[in-house]
Structures are given as structure tokens and as C-alpha cells.
Short mmCIF file of C-alpha atoms in Angstrom, two decimals:
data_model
loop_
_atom_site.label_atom_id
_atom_site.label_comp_id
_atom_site.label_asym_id
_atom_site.label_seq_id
_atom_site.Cartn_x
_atom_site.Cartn_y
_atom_site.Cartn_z
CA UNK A 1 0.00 0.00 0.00
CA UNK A 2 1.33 2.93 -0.36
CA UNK A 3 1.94 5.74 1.87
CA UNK A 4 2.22 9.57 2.27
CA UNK A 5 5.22 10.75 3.74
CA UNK A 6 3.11 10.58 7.51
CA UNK A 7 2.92 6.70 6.84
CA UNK A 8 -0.56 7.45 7.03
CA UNK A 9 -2.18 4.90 3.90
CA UNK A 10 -4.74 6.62 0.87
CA UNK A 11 -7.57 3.52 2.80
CA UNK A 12 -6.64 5.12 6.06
CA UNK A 13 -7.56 8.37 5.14
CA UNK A 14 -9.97 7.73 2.10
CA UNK A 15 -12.10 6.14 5.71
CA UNK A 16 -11.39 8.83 7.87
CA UNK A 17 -12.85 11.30 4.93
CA UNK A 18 -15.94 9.46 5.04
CA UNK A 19 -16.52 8.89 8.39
CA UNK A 20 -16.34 12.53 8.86
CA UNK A 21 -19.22 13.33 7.67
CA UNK A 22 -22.55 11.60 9.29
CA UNK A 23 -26.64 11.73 9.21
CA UNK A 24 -26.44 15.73 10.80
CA UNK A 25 -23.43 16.81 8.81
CA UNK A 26 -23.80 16.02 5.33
CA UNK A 27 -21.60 18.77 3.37
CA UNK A 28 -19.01 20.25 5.02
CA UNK A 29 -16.22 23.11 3.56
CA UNK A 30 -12.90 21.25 2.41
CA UNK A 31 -11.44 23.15 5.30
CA UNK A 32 -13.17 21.67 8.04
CA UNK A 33 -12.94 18.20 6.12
CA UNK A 34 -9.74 18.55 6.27
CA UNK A 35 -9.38 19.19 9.56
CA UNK A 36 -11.86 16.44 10.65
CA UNK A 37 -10.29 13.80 8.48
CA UNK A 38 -6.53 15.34 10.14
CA UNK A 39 -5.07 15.80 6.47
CA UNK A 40 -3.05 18.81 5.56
CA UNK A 41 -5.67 21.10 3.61
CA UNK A 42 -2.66 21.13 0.71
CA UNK A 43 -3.03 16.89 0.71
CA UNK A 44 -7.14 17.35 1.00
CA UNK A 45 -7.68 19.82 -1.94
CA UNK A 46 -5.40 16.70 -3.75
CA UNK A 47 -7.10 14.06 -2.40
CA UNK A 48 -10.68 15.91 -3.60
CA UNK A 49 -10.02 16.16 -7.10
CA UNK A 50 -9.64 12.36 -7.66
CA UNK A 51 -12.36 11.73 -5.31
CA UNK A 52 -14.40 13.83 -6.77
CA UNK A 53 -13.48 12.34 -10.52
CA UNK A 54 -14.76 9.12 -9.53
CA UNK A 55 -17.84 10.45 -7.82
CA UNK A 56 -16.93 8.58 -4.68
CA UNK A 57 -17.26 12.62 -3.22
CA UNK A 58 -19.20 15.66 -5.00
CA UNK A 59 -18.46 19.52 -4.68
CA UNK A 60 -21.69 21.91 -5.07
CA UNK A 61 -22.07 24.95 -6.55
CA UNK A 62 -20.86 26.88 -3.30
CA UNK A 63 -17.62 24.67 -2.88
CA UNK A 64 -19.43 22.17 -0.14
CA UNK A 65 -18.28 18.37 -0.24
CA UNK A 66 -20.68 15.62 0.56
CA UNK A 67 -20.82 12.07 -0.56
CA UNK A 68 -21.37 10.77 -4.43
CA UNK A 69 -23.58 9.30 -5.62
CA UNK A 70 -21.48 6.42 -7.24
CA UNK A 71 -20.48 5.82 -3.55
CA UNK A 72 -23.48 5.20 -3.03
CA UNK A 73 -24.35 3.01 -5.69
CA UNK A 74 -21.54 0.85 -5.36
CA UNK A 75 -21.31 0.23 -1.48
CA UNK A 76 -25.54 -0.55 -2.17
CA UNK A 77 -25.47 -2.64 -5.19
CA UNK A 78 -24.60 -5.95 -3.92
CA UNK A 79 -24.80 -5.04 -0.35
CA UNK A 80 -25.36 -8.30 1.70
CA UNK A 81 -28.06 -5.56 3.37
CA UNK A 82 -30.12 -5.64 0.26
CA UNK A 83 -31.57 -9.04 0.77
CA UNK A 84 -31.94 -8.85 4.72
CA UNK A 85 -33.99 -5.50 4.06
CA UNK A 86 -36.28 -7.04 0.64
CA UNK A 87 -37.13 -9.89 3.35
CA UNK A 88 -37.89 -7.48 6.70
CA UNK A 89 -39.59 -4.61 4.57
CA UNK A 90 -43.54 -5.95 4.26
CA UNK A 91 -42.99 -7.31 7.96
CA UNK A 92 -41.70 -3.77 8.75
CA UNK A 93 -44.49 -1.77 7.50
CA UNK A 94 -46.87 -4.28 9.33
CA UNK A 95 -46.10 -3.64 12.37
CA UNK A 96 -45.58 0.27 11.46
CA UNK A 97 -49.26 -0.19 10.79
CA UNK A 98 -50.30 -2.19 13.57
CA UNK A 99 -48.18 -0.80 16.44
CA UNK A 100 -48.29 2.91 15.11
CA UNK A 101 -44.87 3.51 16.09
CA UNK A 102 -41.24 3.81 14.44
CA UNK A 103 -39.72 0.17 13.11
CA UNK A 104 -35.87 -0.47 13.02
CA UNK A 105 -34.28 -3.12 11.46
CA UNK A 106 -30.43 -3.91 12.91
CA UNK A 107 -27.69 -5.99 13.16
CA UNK A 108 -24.70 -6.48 15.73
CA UNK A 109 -21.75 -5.65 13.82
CA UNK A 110 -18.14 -4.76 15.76
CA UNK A 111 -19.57 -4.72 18.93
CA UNK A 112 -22.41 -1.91 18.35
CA UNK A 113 -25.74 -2.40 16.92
CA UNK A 114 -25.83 -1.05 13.55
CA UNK A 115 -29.41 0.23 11.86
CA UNK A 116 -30.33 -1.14 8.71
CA UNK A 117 -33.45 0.14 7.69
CA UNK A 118 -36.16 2.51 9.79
CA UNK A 119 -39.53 3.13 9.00
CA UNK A 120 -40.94 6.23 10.74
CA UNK A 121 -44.38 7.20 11.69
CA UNK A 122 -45.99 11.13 11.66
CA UNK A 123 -46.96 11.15 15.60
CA UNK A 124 -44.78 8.07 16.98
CA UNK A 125 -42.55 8.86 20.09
CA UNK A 126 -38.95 10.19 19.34
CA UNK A 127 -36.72 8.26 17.96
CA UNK A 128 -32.65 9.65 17.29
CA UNK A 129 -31.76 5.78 15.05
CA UNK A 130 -30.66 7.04 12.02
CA UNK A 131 -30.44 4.38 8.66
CA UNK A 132 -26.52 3.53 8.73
CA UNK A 133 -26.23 5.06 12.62
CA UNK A 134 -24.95 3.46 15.70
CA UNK A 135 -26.45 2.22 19.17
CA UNK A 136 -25.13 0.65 22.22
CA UNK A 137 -25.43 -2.75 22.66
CA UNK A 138 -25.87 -2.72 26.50
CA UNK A 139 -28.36 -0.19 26.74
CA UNK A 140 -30.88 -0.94 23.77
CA UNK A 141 -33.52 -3.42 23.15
CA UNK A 142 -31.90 -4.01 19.69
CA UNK A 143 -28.64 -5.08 21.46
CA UNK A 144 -29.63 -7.16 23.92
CA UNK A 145 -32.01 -9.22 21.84
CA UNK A 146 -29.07 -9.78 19.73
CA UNK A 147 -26.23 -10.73 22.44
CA UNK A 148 -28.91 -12.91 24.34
CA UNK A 149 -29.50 -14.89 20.77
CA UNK A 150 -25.88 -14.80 19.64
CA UNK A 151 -23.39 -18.12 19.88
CA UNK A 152 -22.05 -18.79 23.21
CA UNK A 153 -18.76 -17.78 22.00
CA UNK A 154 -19.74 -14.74 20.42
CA UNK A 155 -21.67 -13.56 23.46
CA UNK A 156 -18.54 -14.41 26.09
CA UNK A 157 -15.95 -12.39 23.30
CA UNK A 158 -18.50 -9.70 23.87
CA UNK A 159 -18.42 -9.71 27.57
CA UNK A 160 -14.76 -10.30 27.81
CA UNK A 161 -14.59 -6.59 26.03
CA UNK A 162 -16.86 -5.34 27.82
CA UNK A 163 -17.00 -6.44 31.30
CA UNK A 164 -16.95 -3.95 33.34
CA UNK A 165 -19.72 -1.93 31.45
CA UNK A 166 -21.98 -4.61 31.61
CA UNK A 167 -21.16 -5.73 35.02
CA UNK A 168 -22.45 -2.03 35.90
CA UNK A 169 -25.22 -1.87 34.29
CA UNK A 170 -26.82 -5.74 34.75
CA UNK A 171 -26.20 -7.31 37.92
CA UNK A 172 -27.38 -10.21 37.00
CA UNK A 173 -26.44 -10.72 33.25
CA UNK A 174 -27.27 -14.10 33.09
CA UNK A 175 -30.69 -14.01 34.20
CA UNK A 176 -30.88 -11.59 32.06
CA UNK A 177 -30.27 -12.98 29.18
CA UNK A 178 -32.22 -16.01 30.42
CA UNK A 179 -35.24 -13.85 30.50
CA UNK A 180 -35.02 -12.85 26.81
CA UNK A 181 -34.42 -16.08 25.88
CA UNK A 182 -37.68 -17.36 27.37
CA UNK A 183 -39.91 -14.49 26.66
CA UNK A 184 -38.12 -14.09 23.01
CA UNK A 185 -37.92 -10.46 23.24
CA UNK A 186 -35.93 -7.79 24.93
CA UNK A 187 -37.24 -4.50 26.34
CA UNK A 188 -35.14 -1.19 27.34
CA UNK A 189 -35.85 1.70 28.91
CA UNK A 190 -35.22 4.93 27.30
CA UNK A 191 -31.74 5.11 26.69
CA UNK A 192 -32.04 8.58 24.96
CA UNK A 193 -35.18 9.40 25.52
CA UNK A 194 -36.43 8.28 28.98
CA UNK A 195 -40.37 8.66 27.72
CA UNK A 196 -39.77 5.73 25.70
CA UNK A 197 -39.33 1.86 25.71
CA UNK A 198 -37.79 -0.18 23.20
CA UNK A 199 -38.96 -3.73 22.42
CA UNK A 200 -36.71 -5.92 19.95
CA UNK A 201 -37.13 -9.68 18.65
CA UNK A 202 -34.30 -11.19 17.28
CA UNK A 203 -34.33 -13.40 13.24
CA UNK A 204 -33.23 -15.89 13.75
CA UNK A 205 -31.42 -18.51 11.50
CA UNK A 206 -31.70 -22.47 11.64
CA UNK A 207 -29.77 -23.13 14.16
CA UNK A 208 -32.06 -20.24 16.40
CA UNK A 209 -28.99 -18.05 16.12
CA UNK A 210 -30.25 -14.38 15.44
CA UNK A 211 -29.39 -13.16 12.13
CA UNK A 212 -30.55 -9.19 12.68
CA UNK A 213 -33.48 -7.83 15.00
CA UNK A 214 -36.65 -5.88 14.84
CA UNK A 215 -37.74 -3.40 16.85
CA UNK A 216 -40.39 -0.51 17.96
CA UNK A 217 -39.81 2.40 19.87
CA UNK A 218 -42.83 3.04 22.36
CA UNK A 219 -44.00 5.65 24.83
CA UNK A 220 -42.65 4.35 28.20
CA UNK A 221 -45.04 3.05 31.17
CA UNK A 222 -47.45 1.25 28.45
CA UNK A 223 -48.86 -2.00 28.75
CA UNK A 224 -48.25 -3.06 25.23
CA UNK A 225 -45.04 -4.16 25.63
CA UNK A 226 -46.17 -7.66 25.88
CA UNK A 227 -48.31 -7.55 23.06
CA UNK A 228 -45.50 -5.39 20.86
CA UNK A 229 -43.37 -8.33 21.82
CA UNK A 230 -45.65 -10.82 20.79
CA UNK A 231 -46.27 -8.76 17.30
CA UNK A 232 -42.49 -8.63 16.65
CA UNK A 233 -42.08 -12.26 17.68
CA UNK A 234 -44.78 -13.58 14.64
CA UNK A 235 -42.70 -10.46 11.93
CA UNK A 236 -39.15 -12.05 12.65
CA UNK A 237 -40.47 -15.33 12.24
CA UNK A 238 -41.58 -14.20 9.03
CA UNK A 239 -38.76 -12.75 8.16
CA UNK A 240 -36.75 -15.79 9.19
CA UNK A 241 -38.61 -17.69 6.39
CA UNK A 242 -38.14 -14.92 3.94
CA UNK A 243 -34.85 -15.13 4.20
CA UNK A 244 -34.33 -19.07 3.00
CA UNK A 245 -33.72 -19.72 -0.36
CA UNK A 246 -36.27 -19.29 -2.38
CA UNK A 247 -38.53 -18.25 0.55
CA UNK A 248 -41.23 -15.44 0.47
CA UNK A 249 -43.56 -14.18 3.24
CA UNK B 1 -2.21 10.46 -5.21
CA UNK B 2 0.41 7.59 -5.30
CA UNK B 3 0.32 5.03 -8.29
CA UNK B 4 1.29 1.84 -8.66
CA UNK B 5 4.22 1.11 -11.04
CA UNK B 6 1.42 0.72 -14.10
CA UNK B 7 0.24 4.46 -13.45
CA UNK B 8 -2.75 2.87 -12.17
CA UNK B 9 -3.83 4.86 -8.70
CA UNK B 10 -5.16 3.33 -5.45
CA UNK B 11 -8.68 5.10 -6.11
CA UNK B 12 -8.80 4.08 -9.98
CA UNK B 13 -8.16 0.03 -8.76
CA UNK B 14 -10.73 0.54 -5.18
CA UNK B 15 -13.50 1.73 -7.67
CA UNK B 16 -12.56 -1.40 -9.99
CA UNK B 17 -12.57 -3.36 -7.18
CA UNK B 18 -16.06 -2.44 -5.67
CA UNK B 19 -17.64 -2.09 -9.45
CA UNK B 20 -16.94 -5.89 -9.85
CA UNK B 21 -19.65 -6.61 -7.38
CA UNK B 22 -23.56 -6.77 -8.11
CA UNK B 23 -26.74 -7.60 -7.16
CA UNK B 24 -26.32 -11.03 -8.89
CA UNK B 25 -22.55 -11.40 -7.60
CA UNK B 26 -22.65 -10.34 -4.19
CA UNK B 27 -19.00 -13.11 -3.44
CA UNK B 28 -15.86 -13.59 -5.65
CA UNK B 29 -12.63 -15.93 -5.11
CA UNK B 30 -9.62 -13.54 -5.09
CA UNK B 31 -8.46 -14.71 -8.41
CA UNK B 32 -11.53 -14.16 -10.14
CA UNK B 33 -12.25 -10.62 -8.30
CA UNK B 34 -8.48 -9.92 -9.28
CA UNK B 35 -9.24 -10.33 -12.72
CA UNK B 36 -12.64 -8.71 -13.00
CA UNK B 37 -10.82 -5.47 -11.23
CA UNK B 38 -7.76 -6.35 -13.63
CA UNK B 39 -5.20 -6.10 -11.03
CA UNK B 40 -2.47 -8.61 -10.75
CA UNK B 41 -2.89 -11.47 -8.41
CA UNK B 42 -0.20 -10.69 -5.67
CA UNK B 43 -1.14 -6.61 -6.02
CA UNK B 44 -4.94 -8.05 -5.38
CA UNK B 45 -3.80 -10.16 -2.01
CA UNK B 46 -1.91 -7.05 -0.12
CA UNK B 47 -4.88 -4.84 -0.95
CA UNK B 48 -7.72 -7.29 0.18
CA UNK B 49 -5.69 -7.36 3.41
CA UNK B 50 -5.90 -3.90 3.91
CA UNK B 51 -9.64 -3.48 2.44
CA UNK B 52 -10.55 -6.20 5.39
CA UNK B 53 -8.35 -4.17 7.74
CA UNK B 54 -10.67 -1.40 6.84
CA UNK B 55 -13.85 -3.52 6.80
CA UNK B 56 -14.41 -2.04 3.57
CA UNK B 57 -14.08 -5.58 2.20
CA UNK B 58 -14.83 -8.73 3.80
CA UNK B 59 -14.05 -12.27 3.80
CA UNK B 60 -16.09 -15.20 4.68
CA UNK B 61 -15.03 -18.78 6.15
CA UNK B 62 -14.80 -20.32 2.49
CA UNK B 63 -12.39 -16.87 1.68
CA UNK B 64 -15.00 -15.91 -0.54
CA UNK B 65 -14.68 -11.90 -0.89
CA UNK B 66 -17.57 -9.29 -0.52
CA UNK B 67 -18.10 -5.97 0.68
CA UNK B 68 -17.95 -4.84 3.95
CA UNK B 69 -20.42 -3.60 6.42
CA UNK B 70 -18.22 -0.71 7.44
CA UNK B 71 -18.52 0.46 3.40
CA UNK B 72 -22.29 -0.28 3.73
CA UNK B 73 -22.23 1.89 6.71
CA UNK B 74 -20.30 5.07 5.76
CA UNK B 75 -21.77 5.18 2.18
CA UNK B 76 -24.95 5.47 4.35
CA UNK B 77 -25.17 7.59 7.05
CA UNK B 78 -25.04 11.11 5.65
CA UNK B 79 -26.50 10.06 1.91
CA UNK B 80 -28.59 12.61 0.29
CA UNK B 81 -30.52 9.63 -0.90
CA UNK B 82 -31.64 9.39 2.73
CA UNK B 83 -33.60 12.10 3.01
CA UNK B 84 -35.33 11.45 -0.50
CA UNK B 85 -35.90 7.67 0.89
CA UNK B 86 -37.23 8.86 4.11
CA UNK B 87 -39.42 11.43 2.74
CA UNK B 88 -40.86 8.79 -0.64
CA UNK B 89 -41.20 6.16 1.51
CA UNK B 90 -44.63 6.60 2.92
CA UNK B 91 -45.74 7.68 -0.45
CA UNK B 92 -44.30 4.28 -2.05
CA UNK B 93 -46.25 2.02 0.37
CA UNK B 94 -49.62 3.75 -0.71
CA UNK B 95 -48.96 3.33 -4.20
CA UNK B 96 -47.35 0.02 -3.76
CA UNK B 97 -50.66 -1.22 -1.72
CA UNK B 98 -53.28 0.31 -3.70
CA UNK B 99 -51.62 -0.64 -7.69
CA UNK B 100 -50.35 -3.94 -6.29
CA UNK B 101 -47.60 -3.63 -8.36
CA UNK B 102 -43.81 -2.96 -8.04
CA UNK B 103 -42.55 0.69 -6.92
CA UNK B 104 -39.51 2.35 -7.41
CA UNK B 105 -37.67 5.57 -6.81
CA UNK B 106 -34.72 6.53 -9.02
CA UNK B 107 -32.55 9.43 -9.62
CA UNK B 108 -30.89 10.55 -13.11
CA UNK B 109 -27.51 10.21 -12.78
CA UNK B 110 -24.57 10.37 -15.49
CA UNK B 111 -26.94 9.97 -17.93
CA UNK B 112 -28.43 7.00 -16.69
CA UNK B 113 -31.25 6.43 -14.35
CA UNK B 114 -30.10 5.31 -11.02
CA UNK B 115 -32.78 3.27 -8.71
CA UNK B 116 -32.59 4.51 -4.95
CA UNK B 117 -35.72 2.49 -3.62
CA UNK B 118 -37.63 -0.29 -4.68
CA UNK B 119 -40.81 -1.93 -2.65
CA UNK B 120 -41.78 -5.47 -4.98
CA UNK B 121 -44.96 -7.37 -4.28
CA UNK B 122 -45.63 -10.95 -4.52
CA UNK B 123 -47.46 -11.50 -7.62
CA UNK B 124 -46.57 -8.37 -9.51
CA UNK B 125 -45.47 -8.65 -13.03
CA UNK B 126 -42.02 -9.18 -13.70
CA UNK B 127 -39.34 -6.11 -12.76
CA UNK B 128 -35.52 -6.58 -13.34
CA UNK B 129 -35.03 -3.55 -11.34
CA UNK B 130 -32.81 -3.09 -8.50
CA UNK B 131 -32.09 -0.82 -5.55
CA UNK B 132 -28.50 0.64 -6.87
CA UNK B 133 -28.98 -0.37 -10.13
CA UNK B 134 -29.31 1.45 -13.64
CA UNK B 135 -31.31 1.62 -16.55
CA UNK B 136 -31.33 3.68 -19.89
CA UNK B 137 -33.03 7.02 -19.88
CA UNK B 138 -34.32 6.42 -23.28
CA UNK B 139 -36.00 3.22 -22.84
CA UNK B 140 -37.58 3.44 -19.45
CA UNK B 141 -40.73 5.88 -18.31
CA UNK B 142 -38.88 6.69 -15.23
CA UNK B 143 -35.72 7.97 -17.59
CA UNK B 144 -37.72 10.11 -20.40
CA UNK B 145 -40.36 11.43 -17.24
CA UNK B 146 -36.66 12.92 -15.56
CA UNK B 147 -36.12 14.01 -18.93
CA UNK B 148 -38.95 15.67 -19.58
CA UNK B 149 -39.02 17.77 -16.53
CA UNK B 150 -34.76 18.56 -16.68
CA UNK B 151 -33.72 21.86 -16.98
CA UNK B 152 -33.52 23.24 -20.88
CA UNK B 153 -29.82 23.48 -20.92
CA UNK B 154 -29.90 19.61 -18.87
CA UNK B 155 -32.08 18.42 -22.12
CA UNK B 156 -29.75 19.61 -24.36
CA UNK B 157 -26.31 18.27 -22.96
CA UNK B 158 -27.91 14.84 -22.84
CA UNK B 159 -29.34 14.98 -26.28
CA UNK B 160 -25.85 16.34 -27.79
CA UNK B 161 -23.95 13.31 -25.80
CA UNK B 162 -26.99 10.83 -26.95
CA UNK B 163 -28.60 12.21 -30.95
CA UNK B 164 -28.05 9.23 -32.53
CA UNK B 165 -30.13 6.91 -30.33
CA UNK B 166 -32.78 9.01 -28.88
CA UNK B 167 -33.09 10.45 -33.16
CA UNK B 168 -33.93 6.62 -33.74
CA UNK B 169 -36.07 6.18 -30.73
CA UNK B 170 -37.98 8.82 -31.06
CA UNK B 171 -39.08 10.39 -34.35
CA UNK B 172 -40.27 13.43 -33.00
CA UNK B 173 -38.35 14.03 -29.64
CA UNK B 174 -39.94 17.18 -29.20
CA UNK B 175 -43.42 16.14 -29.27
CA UNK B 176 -42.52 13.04 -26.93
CA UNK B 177 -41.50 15.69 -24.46
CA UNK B 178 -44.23 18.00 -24.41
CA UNK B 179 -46.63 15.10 -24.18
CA UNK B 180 -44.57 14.22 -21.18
CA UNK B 181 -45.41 17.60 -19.56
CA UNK B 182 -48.50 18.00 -20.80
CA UNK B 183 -49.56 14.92 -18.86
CA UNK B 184 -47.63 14.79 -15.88
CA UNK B 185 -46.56 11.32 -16.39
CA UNK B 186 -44.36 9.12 -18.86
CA UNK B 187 -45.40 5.41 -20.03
CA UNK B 188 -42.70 3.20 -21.58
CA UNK B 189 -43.86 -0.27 -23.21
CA UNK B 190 -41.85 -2.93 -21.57
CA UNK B 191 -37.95 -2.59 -22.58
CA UNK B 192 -37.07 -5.40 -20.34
CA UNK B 193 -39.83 -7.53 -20.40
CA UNK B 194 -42.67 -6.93 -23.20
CA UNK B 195 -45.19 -8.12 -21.12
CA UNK B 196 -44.78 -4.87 -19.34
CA UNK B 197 -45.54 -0.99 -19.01
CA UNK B 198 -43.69 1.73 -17.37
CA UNK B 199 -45.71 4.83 -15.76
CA UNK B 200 -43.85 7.54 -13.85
CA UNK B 201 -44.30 10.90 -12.84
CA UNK B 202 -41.48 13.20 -11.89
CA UNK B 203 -41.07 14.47 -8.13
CA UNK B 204 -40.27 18.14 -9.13
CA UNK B 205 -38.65 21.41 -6.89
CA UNK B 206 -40.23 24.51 -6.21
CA UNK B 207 -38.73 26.13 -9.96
CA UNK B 208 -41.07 22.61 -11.15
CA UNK B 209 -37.73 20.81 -12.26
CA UNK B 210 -37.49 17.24 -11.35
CA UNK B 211 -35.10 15.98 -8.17
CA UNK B 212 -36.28 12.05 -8.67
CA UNK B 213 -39.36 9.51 -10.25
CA UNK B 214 -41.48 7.60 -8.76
CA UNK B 215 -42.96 4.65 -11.10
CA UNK B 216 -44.89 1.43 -11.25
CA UNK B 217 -44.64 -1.52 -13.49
CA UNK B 218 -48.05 -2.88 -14.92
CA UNK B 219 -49.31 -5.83 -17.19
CA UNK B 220 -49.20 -4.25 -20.55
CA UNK B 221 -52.26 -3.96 -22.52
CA UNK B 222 -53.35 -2.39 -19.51
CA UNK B 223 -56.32 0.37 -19.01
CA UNK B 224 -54.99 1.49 -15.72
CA UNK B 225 -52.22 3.50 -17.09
CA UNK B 226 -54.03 6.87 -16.71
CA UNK B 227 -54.78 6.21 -13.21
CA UNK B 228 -52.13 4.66 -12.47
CA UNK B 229 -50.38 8.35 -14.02
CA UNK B 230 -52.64 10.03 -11.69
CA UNK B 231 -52.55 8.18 -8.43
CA UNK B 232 -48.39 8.64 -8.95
CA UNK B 233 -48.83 12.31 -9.67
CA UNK B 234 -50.75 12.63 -6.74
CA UNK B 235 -47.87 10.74 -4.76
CA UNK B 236 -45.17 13.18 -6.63
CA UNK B 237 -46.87 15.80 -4.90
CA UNK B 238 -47.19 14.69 -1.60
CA UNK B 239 -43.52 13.53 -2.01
CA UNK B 240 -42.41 17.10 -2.70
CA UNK B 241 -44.28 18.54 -0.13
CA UNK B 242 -42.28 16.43 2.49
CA UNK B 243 -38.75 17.07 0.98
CA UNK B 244 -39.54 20.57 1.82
CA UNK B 245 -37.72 21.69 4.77
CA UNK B 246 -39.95 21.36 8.22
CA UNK B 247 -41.96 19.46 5.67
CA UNK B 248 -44.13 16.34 6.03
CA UNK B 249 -46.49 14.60 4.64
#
């Protein structure tokens, strides 16, 4: 690979371009990219142009950089995503319909849960999950649904980098991830907003190891968890069976 | 930007490397990935390490090669296809629920039209389309309805870069286009499958330019391509209306 004088590879800062910018910063001045990214403004306005050529960035008509389109189409064309999300999508906007509320679709992916897909509702309870954004595993519905359903290995990896973190905030792990086990669904108390629950149900694959997880957001202190849990129970199932070869709802 | 000994750069062989994936080849063996991306075998190997480094690329158990989450994730998170998605969305579902037929959302891009969102139903005719993918302006409704509804000086690059094939598509271009406005909506007789029909109407800005298409795909021979025209005008607008800022639906 090569390197600029820094050491610093053209993959190690092509990423640290694009993770600069995020859902609330879209365009930003090559200046402050620059800065963000920590590249010398000289090696950015460089580095632009032949990002830019390819599309993998765009400039507008007042200078402002934001992410191509081709950069798009290429990290979405044979996205592993794409298939997950055809499956989940009908089952999605069922229970959008039927619970009223907003609908994520994630996955547990480097220790974080990672949204896929969000369907949104005029009127639902707040809800900061952004398509593409980030959530805690320890402190989300989402997450725990998927660590309690995850391989035994997988789940004592997690712990072993997390310990002390989840030693803080569950007492009790184990019974805790007993409990989702038998009920099939996890529920969370407002972790950003604290005048809302979450309730997630893991998909699960053949082997009833979860795959991704769906999930509602609702106002907190209601009695439909159960029946929310229930609801997302009978959509991952679905989705489950979506998700075989040849399989449709 | 530093090149390999061939002149070829880093971002010239990643855009290779990523373009050699697609819906229908989501997994490639090195060697065949190395010589769909035409880069030498051993140059292939020490870049796939550093791709997985980056979890721009993965690779699976079998050391079959595919994209990364990570790429999935940053191409993502600030896209201004997100904001079009989140605001269409709703609008898709109604259409897709009352037509019962396939819905998509694309974008003109280079000169082609570029499919952001897709909702299929079971049972719906036949639709090669896919989220990411492309398909010629001049032989889709969605293309010639974003044609219709470009800018005058927009029309005119893409007919100077295209005369000879839109000249032998359409007879009187003109006429095709101011049928286009005058109705609101496009209709394309099926270029991929001929058992098909197009409809699309244009999702325009404020100066009544187009920013995107939404379309159907019907059984051809069909009488509901008027309404069909209407009921996706009438989603065009509500569309619009959302993409407004503070907007909703």
C-alpha cells in the first residue's frame, strides 16, 4: 500500500474522509474536512479532485463536499443488506401499521448495533436511530435481543470486552439474558429518551442463532409491551422464512 | 495520489474493485475478483488485506470476498438519498398497496437512471429492477419522465452526448417531451420484459424541475395506465411537499 510521507495509507484516510461526515453533517467546507479527516488542507484539496473524478465525493455549486452518488451506488449494489432488508420490509411496515410507532431493522456488527433500515411514523414517540447510525449494545432493546440470541462464543468475546460496562449496568447478566431467551424479546428503557421503551425480537437462523433484530420504539409506562413483543415475535419469524432460499412471506 | 508502477492509482483500482460486485454477484474468489478489477494477483492479495483491515471488504469462512459492512455503513449515514428515501417512503407504500404492483424511486444520474428504492410485491409482473442499479433514460418511463421535466440546458447536454439513439427512438423528440409535460406522467412499453408498461411521474422542486421519479410496473395492454399516471402524480406531490424543509407529509 502505499503511503504519504506521515505513513498514514490513501484507505486510512480515504475512511477517515468518510466517516467525517454523518446523518447531521452532510456537506461540510474542504477546510473543516480537512481538519476532521486530520489531512493537511494542501493533501485534501489533492485528495478531492480524484475523489471527486470518480464520484466517490461531490463539490456543489458553493464549494461544499458531501458524498457521491457512485459511492453510493456501489457500497448498495450488492450489499449483503439488500436481501436482509427485501425480506424485513412488508414485515416492517406491518407492524408500522399495527403498532403505530417507528420500526428499526439492525444488526450487531463490531460490537455496536448497527441500523439497517427505519420506518418512521408522523406522531410516533422520538426516535434519534438514524439508517446507517450506531447504538449501544448494553443499553438498547436491539442489542440485547441480539447478544442474548448470539453463539455462546460470540456472546462471552463480547463480555470479555466489555465487562466492566456490563457488570455495571446488569447485575445479574445471566438471568438476564435467560429472561429474553424465554420471553423471546428484549425491552429497554429509554436510553435517549427516557419517555420511551424499546422492544426488539431477534431473526433468527436455523440453528435459532439471530441473524438481525426488529424493533419498535414506544411511549414508556405502556402495557403493550407484551403484546408489541408478541407482534415482533410472529414479523421475525416471518422474516426468518423470507430469508431461505427461495422463501417469500 | 500515489500510483502503482502501471500508473494505475489506489482510487482508480478501489473503484474497480467495488464495481466488480452486483446484485447477482454479491461473493468472488480472489483470483476471479483480481481479474474482474484487472489487477495482478499478488497486487490483489496485499490490498484485500488492507480493504478487510478497513472492513471495507470482507471475507467469509470459504475466503469468498464481498463488501464490507463498514462500506455499507459510511456510504450510508449522511447520503442525500436518505432524506429522498425517508421522505418517498410513505408515499411508495400507498402506491405500492393500492396498484399492487412494483414501486420504485430513481434518480438521473450520469446519464443514466439510477434506482434509490424499490418496494416489490408478490405477484406483480415481472421487474428486473434493483435498488442501486441502472437503466437507460431512453428506454424506461422513469428515464424520459426525468427528462422531460430537466432543466432546458440539462435536455440539451444529454441529447448532444446521446442524438443518434434518442433520433432513432424517437421520431419526434420534441413532441414526446411535451406530451410528457403536458400529462404529468411518462409510459414506456416494456424494454425489459414486453409483457410490461412503465408509468412515472417526476417528483419536481419549487422552480417545477425534477429531483427524482417515482414509477410502477403494470401488465401491458393495460387500461390502468391513466390512473395509475394520476394516483403517482398525486404521490409526486405529496412527495415534494415532504422534501420541503420542516416538511411532512
Amino acid at each position: 500500500m502505499a503511503n504519504s510521507p506521515s505513513g498514514d495509507s490513501m484507505l486510512d484516510r480515504l475512511v477517515r474522509i468518510l466517516d467525517s461526515f454523518d446523518a447531521k453533517t452532510q456537506s461540510l467546507s474542504v477546510s473543516v474536512l480537512a481538519r476532521r479527516a486530520d489531512i493537511p488542507v494542501a493533501s485534501m484539496y489533492r485528495l478531492l479532485d480524484s475523489l471527486v473524478e470518480h464520484d466517490l465525493l461531490s463539490r456543489d455549486a458553493s464549494g461544499q463536499v458531501r458524498l457521491g452518488l457512485r459511492l453510493w451506488e456501489l457500497a448498495n449494489r450488492s450489499a449483503a443488506t439488500q436481501d436482509l432488508r427485501t425480506a424485513a420490509l412488508p414485515f416492517m411496515e406491518d407492524i408500522n401499521q399495527l403498532l403505530r410507532q417507528n420500526t428499526q431493522l439492525s444488526v450487531l456488527h463490531q460490537d455496536e448495533v448497527l441500523i439497517i433500515e427505519r420506518l418512521s411514523r408522523p406522531g410516533s414517540v422520538v426516535n434519534q436511530a438514524n439508517v446507517a447510525g450506531r447504538m449501544p449494545v448494553h443499553r438498547t432493546s436491539m442489542g440485547m435481543a441480539l447478544l442474548a440470541f448470539s453463539r455462546p462464543e460470540a456472546i462471552r468475546d463480547y463480555l470479555s470486552r466489555h465487562q466492566a460496562i456490563m457488570a455495571a449496568t446488569y447485575p445479574d447478566f445471566r438471568a438476564e439474558m435467560a429472561e429474553i431467551r424465554r420471553t423471546g424479546y428484549a425491552t429497554f428503557d429509554g436510553f435517549i429518551d427516557p419517555e420511551t421503551t424499546g422492544v426488539a425480537a431477534p431473526i433468527l437462523d436455523d440453528a435459532g442463532y439471530q441473524v438481525a433484530v426488529i424493533s419498535v420504539v414506544l411511549p414508556r409506562q405502556t402495557r403493550a409491551v407484551q403484546s408489541a413483543g408478541l407482534a415482533l415475535r410472529t414479523a421475525a419469524r416471518g422474516i426468518s422464512r423470507a430469508l431461505q432460499p427461495g422463501g417469500s412471506a
